[in-house]
Tab-separated table of C-alpha atoms and ligand atoms in Angstrom:
chain	number	residue	atom	x	y	z
A	26	MET	CA	79.223	-57.612	119.414
A	27	GLY	CA	78.817	-60.990	117.798
A	28	LYS	CA	81.479	-62.509	115.585
A	29	ARG	CA	81.229	-62.319	111.802
A	30	PHE	CA	81.960	-65.179	109.476
A	31	GLY	CA	81.239	-65.629	105.797
A	32	LEU	CA	81.807	-67.155	102.416
A	33	ILE	CA	83.806	-65.440	99.679
A	34	GLY	CA	83.447	-66.519	96.059
A	35	HIS	CA	81.689	-65.809	92.796
A	36	PRO	CA	78.879	-66.604	92.325
A	37	VAL	CA	77.637	-67.208	95.883
A	38	GLU	CA	73.953	-66.272	95.718
A	39	HIS	CA	72.723	-69.889	95.731
A	40	SER	CA	75.100	-71.093	98.450
A	41	MET	CA	73.566	-73.094	101.265
A	42	SER	CA	76.430	-72.250	103.641
A	43	PRO	CA	74.763	-69.171	105.256
A	44	VAL	CA	71.585	-70.968	106.315
A	45	MET	CA	73.563	-74.016	107.490
A	46	HIS	CA	76.129	-72.055	109.539
A	47	ASN	CA	73.656	-69.536	110.975
A	48	ASP	CA	71.504	-72.377	112.274
A	49	ALA	CA	74.592	-74.099	113.724
A	50	PHE	CA	75.658	-70.878	115.532
A	51	ARG	CA	72.154	-70.514	116.977
A	52	SER	CA	71.834	-74.127	118.048
A	53	CYS	CA	75.320	-74.057	119.647
A	54	GLN	CA	74.419	-70.734	121.334
A	55	ILE	CA	77.346	-68.932	119.751
A	56	ASP	CA	76.863	-65.203	119.143
A	57	ALA	CA	77.920	-65.065	115.497
A	58	THR	CA	76.566	-64.581	111.978
A	59	TYR	CA	77.560	-65.935	108.549
A	60	GLU	CA	77.020	-64.105	105.240
A	61	ALA	CA	77.831	-64.761	101.589
A	62	PHE	CA	80.097	-62.147	99.973
A	63	ASP	CA	80.293	-62.020	96.191
A	64	VAL	CA	83.888	-60.855	95.604
A	65	GLY	CA	86.161	-60.585	92.585
A	66	ALA	CA	89.843	-61.540	92.381
A	67	GLY	CA	90.788	-57.868	92.954
A	68	ASP	CA	89.037	-57.861	96.351
A	69	LEU	CA	91.002	-60.672	98.019
A	70	GLU	CA	93.574	-58.396	99.656
A	71	GLU	CA	90.770	-56.328	101.201
A	72	VAL	CA	89.153	-59.492	102.577
A	73	ALA	CA	92.486	-60.468	104.153
A	74	GLU	CA	92.750	-56.981	105.725
A	75	LYS	CA	89.246	-57.304	107.181
A	76	LEU	CA	90.229	-60.631	108.702
A	77	ARG	CA	93.390	-59.132	110.184
A	78	SER	CA	91.596	-56.083	111.611
A	79	GLY	CA	88.862	-58.188	113.227
A	80	GLU	CA	86.090	-56.831	111.013
A	81	LEU	CA	85.675	-60.461	109.936
A	82	ASP	CA	86.527	-63.431	112.166
A	83	GLY	CA	86.847	-66.207	109.598
A	84	VAL	CA	85.722	-67.162	106.104
A	85	ASN	CA	85.107	-70.048	103.779
A	86	VAL	CA	86.554	-69.638	100.311
A	87	THR	CA	84.926	-71.053	97.217
A	88	ILE	CA	85.303	-70.985	93.432
A	89	PRO	CA	87.164	-69.198	91.887
A	90	HIS	CA	89.386	-67.967	94.784
A	91	LYS	CA	90.579	-71.163	96.522
A	92	VAL	CA	94.088	-70.964	95.034
A	93	ALA	CA	94.612	-67.181	94.686
A	94	ILE	CA	93.684	-66.489	98.332
A	95	MET	CA	96.763	-68.437	99.471
A	96	ASN	CA	98.975	-65.446	98.510
A	97	PHE	CA	97.410	-63.340	101.276
A	98	LEU	CA	97.793	-65.786	104.187
A	99	ASP	CA	100.600	-66.315	106.727
A	100	GLU	CA	100.436	-70.090	107.104
A	101	ILE	CA	99.001	-72.946	105.069
A	102	ASP	CA	97.980	-76.137	106.840
A	103	ARG	CA	99.443	-79.390	105.483
A	104	ASP	CA	96.185	-80.742	103.955
A	105	ALA	CA	95.638	-77.439	102.135
A	106	GLU	CA	99.228	-77.464	100.911
A	107	VAL	CA	98.873	-80.991	99.464
A	108	ILE	CA	95.504	-80.161	97.874
A	109	GLY	CA	96.941	-76.835	96.642
A	110	ALA	CA	93.879	-74.851	97.697
A	111	VAL	CA	92.297	-73.241	100.770
A	112	ASN	CA	88.582	-73.332	101.634
A	113	THR	CA	88.759	-72.056	105.242
A	114	ILE	CA	90.602	-69.111	106.827
A	115	VAL	CA	91.114	-68.850	110.567
A	116	ARG	CA	92.738	-65.970	112.475
A	117	ARG	CA	95.005	-67.111	115.309
A	118	GLY	CA	96.659	-64.215	117.138
A	119	GLU	CA	98.107	-62.003	114.414
A	120	LYS	CA	98.197	-64.743	111.810
A	121	LEU	CA	95.823	-65.821	109.051
A	122	ILE	CA	95.933	-69.572	108.568
A	123	GLY	CA	94.555	-71.407	105.532
A	124	TYR	CA	92.968	-74.844	105.860
A	125	ASN	CA	91.260	-77.165	103.412
A	126	THR	CA	88.406	-79.205	104.880
A	127	ASP	CA	87.131	-80.626	101.564
A	128	GLY	CA	89.237	-83.813	101.617
A	129	ALA	CA	88.621	-84.620	105.290
A	130	GLY	CA	84.952	-83.685	104.872
A	131	TYR	CA	84.651	-86.032	101.927
A	132	TRP	CA	86.341	-88.822	103.853
A	133	GLU	CA	83.978	-88.386	106.829
A	134	SER	CA	81.007	-88.688	104.477
A	135	LEU	CA	82.270	-91.872	102.816
A	136	VAL	CA	84.093	-93.847	105.478
A	137	SER	CA	81.031	-95.489	107.021
A	138	TYR	CA	80.283	-97.124	103.640
A	139	LEU	CA	83.770	-98.622	103.298
A	140	PRO	CA	85.333	-101.674	104.964
A	141	HIS	CA	87.267	-100.831	108.148
A	142	ASP	CA	90.530	-101.741	106.414
A	143	THR	CA	90.763	-99.711	103.194
A	144	SER	CA	94.169	-101.053	102.141
A	145	ALA	CA	92.770	-103.569	99.611
A	146	LEU	CA	90.488	-101.129	97.794
A	147	ASN	CA	90.746	-100.316	94.102
A	148	VAL	CA	89.449	-96.789	93.612
A	149	LEU	CA	88.406	-94.870	90.489
A	150	VAL	CA	88.089	-91.085	90.641
A	151	ILE	CA	86.450	-89.410	87.633
A	152	GLY	CA	87.544	-85.809	86.987
A	153	ALA	CA	90.790	-83.957	87.628
A	154	GLY	CA	89.785	-80.489	88.860
A	155	GLY	CA	90.058	-78.971	92.335
A	156	ALA	CA	87.430	-81.241	93.890
A	157	SER	CA	89.219	-84.296	92.530
A	158	ARG	CA	92.458	-83.182	94.185
A	159	ALA	CA	90.811	-83.037	97.602
A	160	VAL	CA	89.195	-86.460	97.132
A	161	CYS	CA	92.375	-88.098	95.804
A	162	ALA	CA	94.382	-86.644	98.688
A	163	ALA	CA	91.876	-88.171	101.135
A	164	PHE	CA	92.257	-91.631	99.566
A	165	LEU	CA	96.047	-91.394	99.489
A	166	ASN	CA	96.022	-90.272	103.127
A	167	ALA	CA	93.855	-93.209	104.144
A	168	GLY	CA	95.904	-95.659	102.061
A	169	VAL	CA	94.263	-97.749	99.329
A	170	ALA	CA	95.643	-100.523	97.087
A	171	HIS	CA	95.373	-98.589	93.835
A	172	LEU	CA	93.989	-95.176	92.844
A	173	VAL	CA	93.057	-94.438	89.227
A	174	VAL	CA	92.117	-90.955	88.028
A	175	ALA	CA	90.173	-90.832	84.758
A	176	ASN	CA	89.561	-87.537	83.008
A	177	ARG	CA	88.264	-86.207	79.704
A	178	THR	CA	91.642	-84.492	79.365
A	179	GLU	CA	93.934	-87.350	80.356
A	180	GLU	CA	97.072	-85.192	80.851
A	181	LYS	CA	95.311	-83.302	83.641
A	182	ALA	CA	94.792	-86.577	85.515
A	183	ALA	CA	98.516	-87.356	85.195
A	184	THR	CA	99.489	-83.841	86.335
A	185	LEU	CA	97.190	-84.086	89.346
A	186	LEU	CA	98.722	-87.379	90.463
A	187	ASN	CA	102.261	-86.064	89.959
A	188	LEU	CA	101.442	-83.194	92.282
A	189	ILE	CA	99.714	-85.027	95.100
A	190	ASN	CA	101.173	-88.536	95.080
A	191	THR	CA	104.165	-87.489	97.142
A	192	LYS	CA	104.706	-90.907	98.767
A	193	GLN	CA	104.861	-92.846	95.480
A	194	GLN	CA	101.698	-94.846	96.186
A	195	SER	CA	100.158	-97.061	93.473
A	196	THR	CA	98.298	-94.719	91.111
A	197	GLU	CA	97.475	-94.371	87.434
A	198	ALA	CA	95.956	-91.781	85.091
A	199	CYS	CA	93.698	-92.870	82.245
A	200	SER	CA	91.103	-91.731	79.729
A	201	LEU	CA	87.348	-92.043	80.314
A	202	ALA	CA	87.185	-94.697	77.544
A	203	GLU	CA	89.796	-96.823	79.322
A	204	ALA	CA	88.036	-96.437	82.684
A	205	LYS	CA	84.828	-97.655	81.087
A	206	THR	CA	86.405	-100.879	79.844
A	207	LYS	CA	88.000	-101.755	83.187
A	208	LEU	CA	85.204	-100.528	85.438
A	209	ASN	CA	84.577	-103.989	86.919
A	210	GLN	CA	87.967	-103.804	88.697
A	211	PHE	CA	86.913	-100.975	91.018
A	212	ASP	CA	85.435	-101.277	94.512
A	213	VAL	CA	84.790	-97.542	94.809
A	214	VAL	CA	83.873	-95.132	91.988
A	215	ILE	CA	83.564	-91.376	92.556
A	216	ASN	CA	82.384	-88.648	90.232
A	217	THR	CA	84.138	-85.360	90.990
A	218	SER	CA	83.420	-83.851	87.569
A	219	SER	CA	80.589	-81.412	86.953
A	220	VAL	CA	78.806	-83.798	84.571
A	221	GLY	CA	75.221	-84.380	85.746
A	222	MET	CA	74.929	-81.133	87.681
A	223	SER	CA	71.712	-79.123	87.336
A	224	PRO	CA	70.513	-78.149	84.684
A	225	HIS	CA	72.188	-80.963	82.662
A	226	THR	CA	70.800	-83.636	84.922
A	227	ASP	CA	70.459	-86.382	82.297
A	228	GLN	CA	74.216	-86.634	81.618
A	229	LEU	CA	76.493	-89.367	82.976
A	230	PRO	CA	80.270	-88.833	83.343
A	231	LEU	CA	80.870	-92.521	82.529
A	232	SER	CA	78.745	-95.447	81.392
A	233	LEU	CA	78.240	-97.882	84.275
A	234	ASP	CA	77.518	-100.996	82.147
A	235	ASN	CA	80.572	-102.732	83.466
A	236	LEU	CA	80.142	-101.825	87.167
A	237	LYS	CA	81.261	-104.370	89.774
A	238	LYS	CA	78.476	-105.825	91.888
A	239	ASP	CA	78.462	-104.301	95.423
A	240	ALA	CA	80.647	-101.356	94.392
A	241	VAL	CA	80.332	-98.128	96.392
A	242	VAL	CA	79.509	-95.262	94.013
A	243	SER	CA	79.620	-91.646	95.131
A	244	ASP	CA	78.974	-88.343	93.427
A	245	LEU	CA	80.116	-84.991	94.824
A	246	ILE	CA	77.172	-83.271	93.135
A	247	TYR	CA	74.319	-82.461	95.513
A	248	ASN	CA	72.040	-80.611	93.127
A	249	PRO	CA	70.266	-82.809	92.142
A	250	MET	CA	70.666	-84.912	95.272
A	251	GLU	CA	70.414	-88.086	93.247
A	252	THR	CA	72.245	-87.656	89.937
A	253	ALA	CA	71.590	-89.830	86.873
A	254	PHE	CA	74.939	-91.455	87.685
A	255	LEU	CA	73.795	-92.473	91.189
A	256	LYS	CA	70.379	-93.608	89.906
A	257	GLU	CA	72.058	-95.868	87.382
A	258	ALA	CA	74.504	-97.202	89.984
A	259	LYS	CA	71.664	-97.940	92.402
A	260	ALA	CA	69.758	-99.786	89.665
A	261	LYS	CA	72.846	-101.961	89.220
A	262	GLY	CA	72.879	-102.843	92.926
A	263	ALA	CA	75.628	-100.452	94.055
A	264	ILE	CA	75.715	-98.658	97.410
A	265	THR	CA	75.336	-94.970	96.546
A	266	VAL	CA	76.494	-91.861	98.422
A	267	ASN	CA	75.430	-88.354	97.350
A	268	GLY	CA	77.296	-85.056	97.742
A	269	VAL	CA	75.321	-83.674	100.706
A	270	GLY	CA	77.583	-85.404	103.243
A	271	MET	CA	80.747	-83.845	101.853
A	272	PHE	CA	79.142	-80.395	101.819
A	273	VAL	CA	77.923	-80.719	105.406
A	274	ASN	CA	81.166	-82.169	106.758
A	275	GLN	CA	83.463	-79.630	105.105
A	276	GLY	CA	81.286	-76.926	106.688
A	277	ALA	CA	81.234	-78.640	110.076
A	278	LEU	CA	85.040	-78.929	110.055
A	279	SER	CA	85.379	-75.210	109.199
A	280	PHE	CA	82.991	-74.418	112.062
A	281	GLU	CA	85.190	-76.448	114.416
A	282	HIS	CA	88.312	-74.555	113.292
A	283	TRP	CA	86.607	-71.226	114.015
A	284	THR	CA	84.823	-72.017	117.276
A	285	GLY	CA	86.349	-75.153	118.795
A	286	VAL	CA	82.776	-76.480	118.991
A	287	LYS	CA	81.529	-79.585	117.178
A	288	PRO	CA	78.211	-78.769	115.481
A	289	ASP	CA	75.380	-81.288	115.094
A	290	ARG	CA	75.966	-82.803	111.659
A	291	SER	CA	72.580	-84.491	111.384
A	292	ARG	CA	70.862	-81.176	112.068
A	293	MET	CA	73.030	-79.552	109.364
A	294	THR	CA	72.177	-82.384	106.967
A	295	ASN	CA	68.442	-81.827	107.562
A	296	ILE	CA	68.765	-78.121	106.850
A	297	VAL	CA	70.612	-78.738	103.579
A	298	THR	CA	68.333	-81.580	102.493
A	299	ASN	CA	65.217	-79.493	103.170
A	300	LYS	CA	66.661	-76.576	101.241
A	301	LEU	CA	67.398	-78.879	98.310
A	302	GLY	CA	63.797	-79.996	98.406
A	303	GLY	CA	64.523	-83.551	99.548
B	697	ATR	P1	86.178	-78.395	90.411
B	697	ATR	O1	87.132	-77.416	91.038
B	697	ATR	O2	84.781	-78.309	90.969
B	697	ATR	O3	86.701	-79.788	90.442
B	697	ATR	P2	87.022	-77.906	87.687
B	697	ATR	O4	88.394	-77.650	88.165
B	697	ATR	O5	86.435	-76.980	86.676
B	697	ATR	O6	85.977	-77.942	88.892
B	697	ATR	O7	86.963	-79.426	87.130
B	697	ATR	C1	85.871	-79.918	86.439
B	697	ATR	C2	86.121	-81.375	86.049
B	697	ATR	O8	84.962	-81.831	85.334
B	697	ATR	C3	87.306	-81.590	85.122
B	697	ATR	O9	87.871	-82.847	85.381
B	697	ATR	C4	86.637	-81.562	83.741
B	697	ATR	O10	87.343	-82.274	82.740
B	697	ATR	P3	88.534	-81.523	81.887
B	697	ATR	O11	89.721	-81.493	82.798
B	697	ATR	O12	88.743	-82.377	80.697
B	697	ATR	O13	88.008	-80.143	81.574
B	697	ATR	C5	85.364	-82.300	84.046
B	697	ATR	N1	84.308	-82.021	83.067
B	697	ATR	C6	83.582	-80.886	82.952
B	697	ATR	N2	82.693	-80.998	81.926
B	697	ATR	C7	82.874	-82.231	81.381
B	697	ATR	C8	82.250	-82.961	80.314
B	697	ATR	N3	81.256	-82.430	79.605
B	697	ATR	N4	82.695	-84.224	80.073
B	697	ATR	C9	83.682	-84.779	80.803
B	697	ATR	N5	84.312	-84.145	81.838
B	697	ATR	C10	83.911	-82.897	82.118
């Protein structure tokens, strides 16, 4: 019988992971299927049991279970430990191991737009939720000159940096108003907040009036594929990167953990882009 993989979260009905992974299994000639499971917090232990018994062979974990699921696993990979959340579970022998592919997936999607040496970059990350943690961890891992996290609730930005800046790199937390005034200092600007996501597509997380020429601007949102934030950045001459790449790469890295096979990322990108109507 084929292997069974899936996504656990709530809600999951609009997830693009099933169509993306099922196509990747087919095209890699792997006998496996991937389904979305809408589960509540009370069901996590049962999911872990199904993984242990072999009824399920691996899962992705999404909102709101990325932190709570960690209580039911045997080992947490280092990236997931730093980010403080798990988005991929793999069974190895008797053990359930938690990984987080969001940060590495994000980095894969951005790195080709950055200079080879990232050590001189000034980076601004907008938002201080779970997605921001993964992105900030990726920048700290790579090494940049200075990393600023701006958030509507400024204390959350400070808390996030306290948690993940374990090597005392150069970082700073600030308000959105402060980020706006010093925007021209940043080489890379990333929106990790939910501002601009469908259906509120006309909203911008930060005014870009003061954007540096030739900045790289990325948005983790992929619905819409081009947010108002990216449109505005493009109009100002910035290089823009949408959220499809992060979504595809986090999925591709999960797939590699489960199967040991590297799926075709451009094929996955086409599937997701078509589904989004692009
Ligand atoms: P995720 O796990 O996807 O990152 P999250 O943890 O809910 O989601 O984080 C959402 C982020 O978007 C937060 O930084 C949030 O700011 P607060 O910490 O102040 O709540 C930000 N955000 C959401 N709606 C916002 C809005 N209308 N204006 C500014 N920031 C907003």
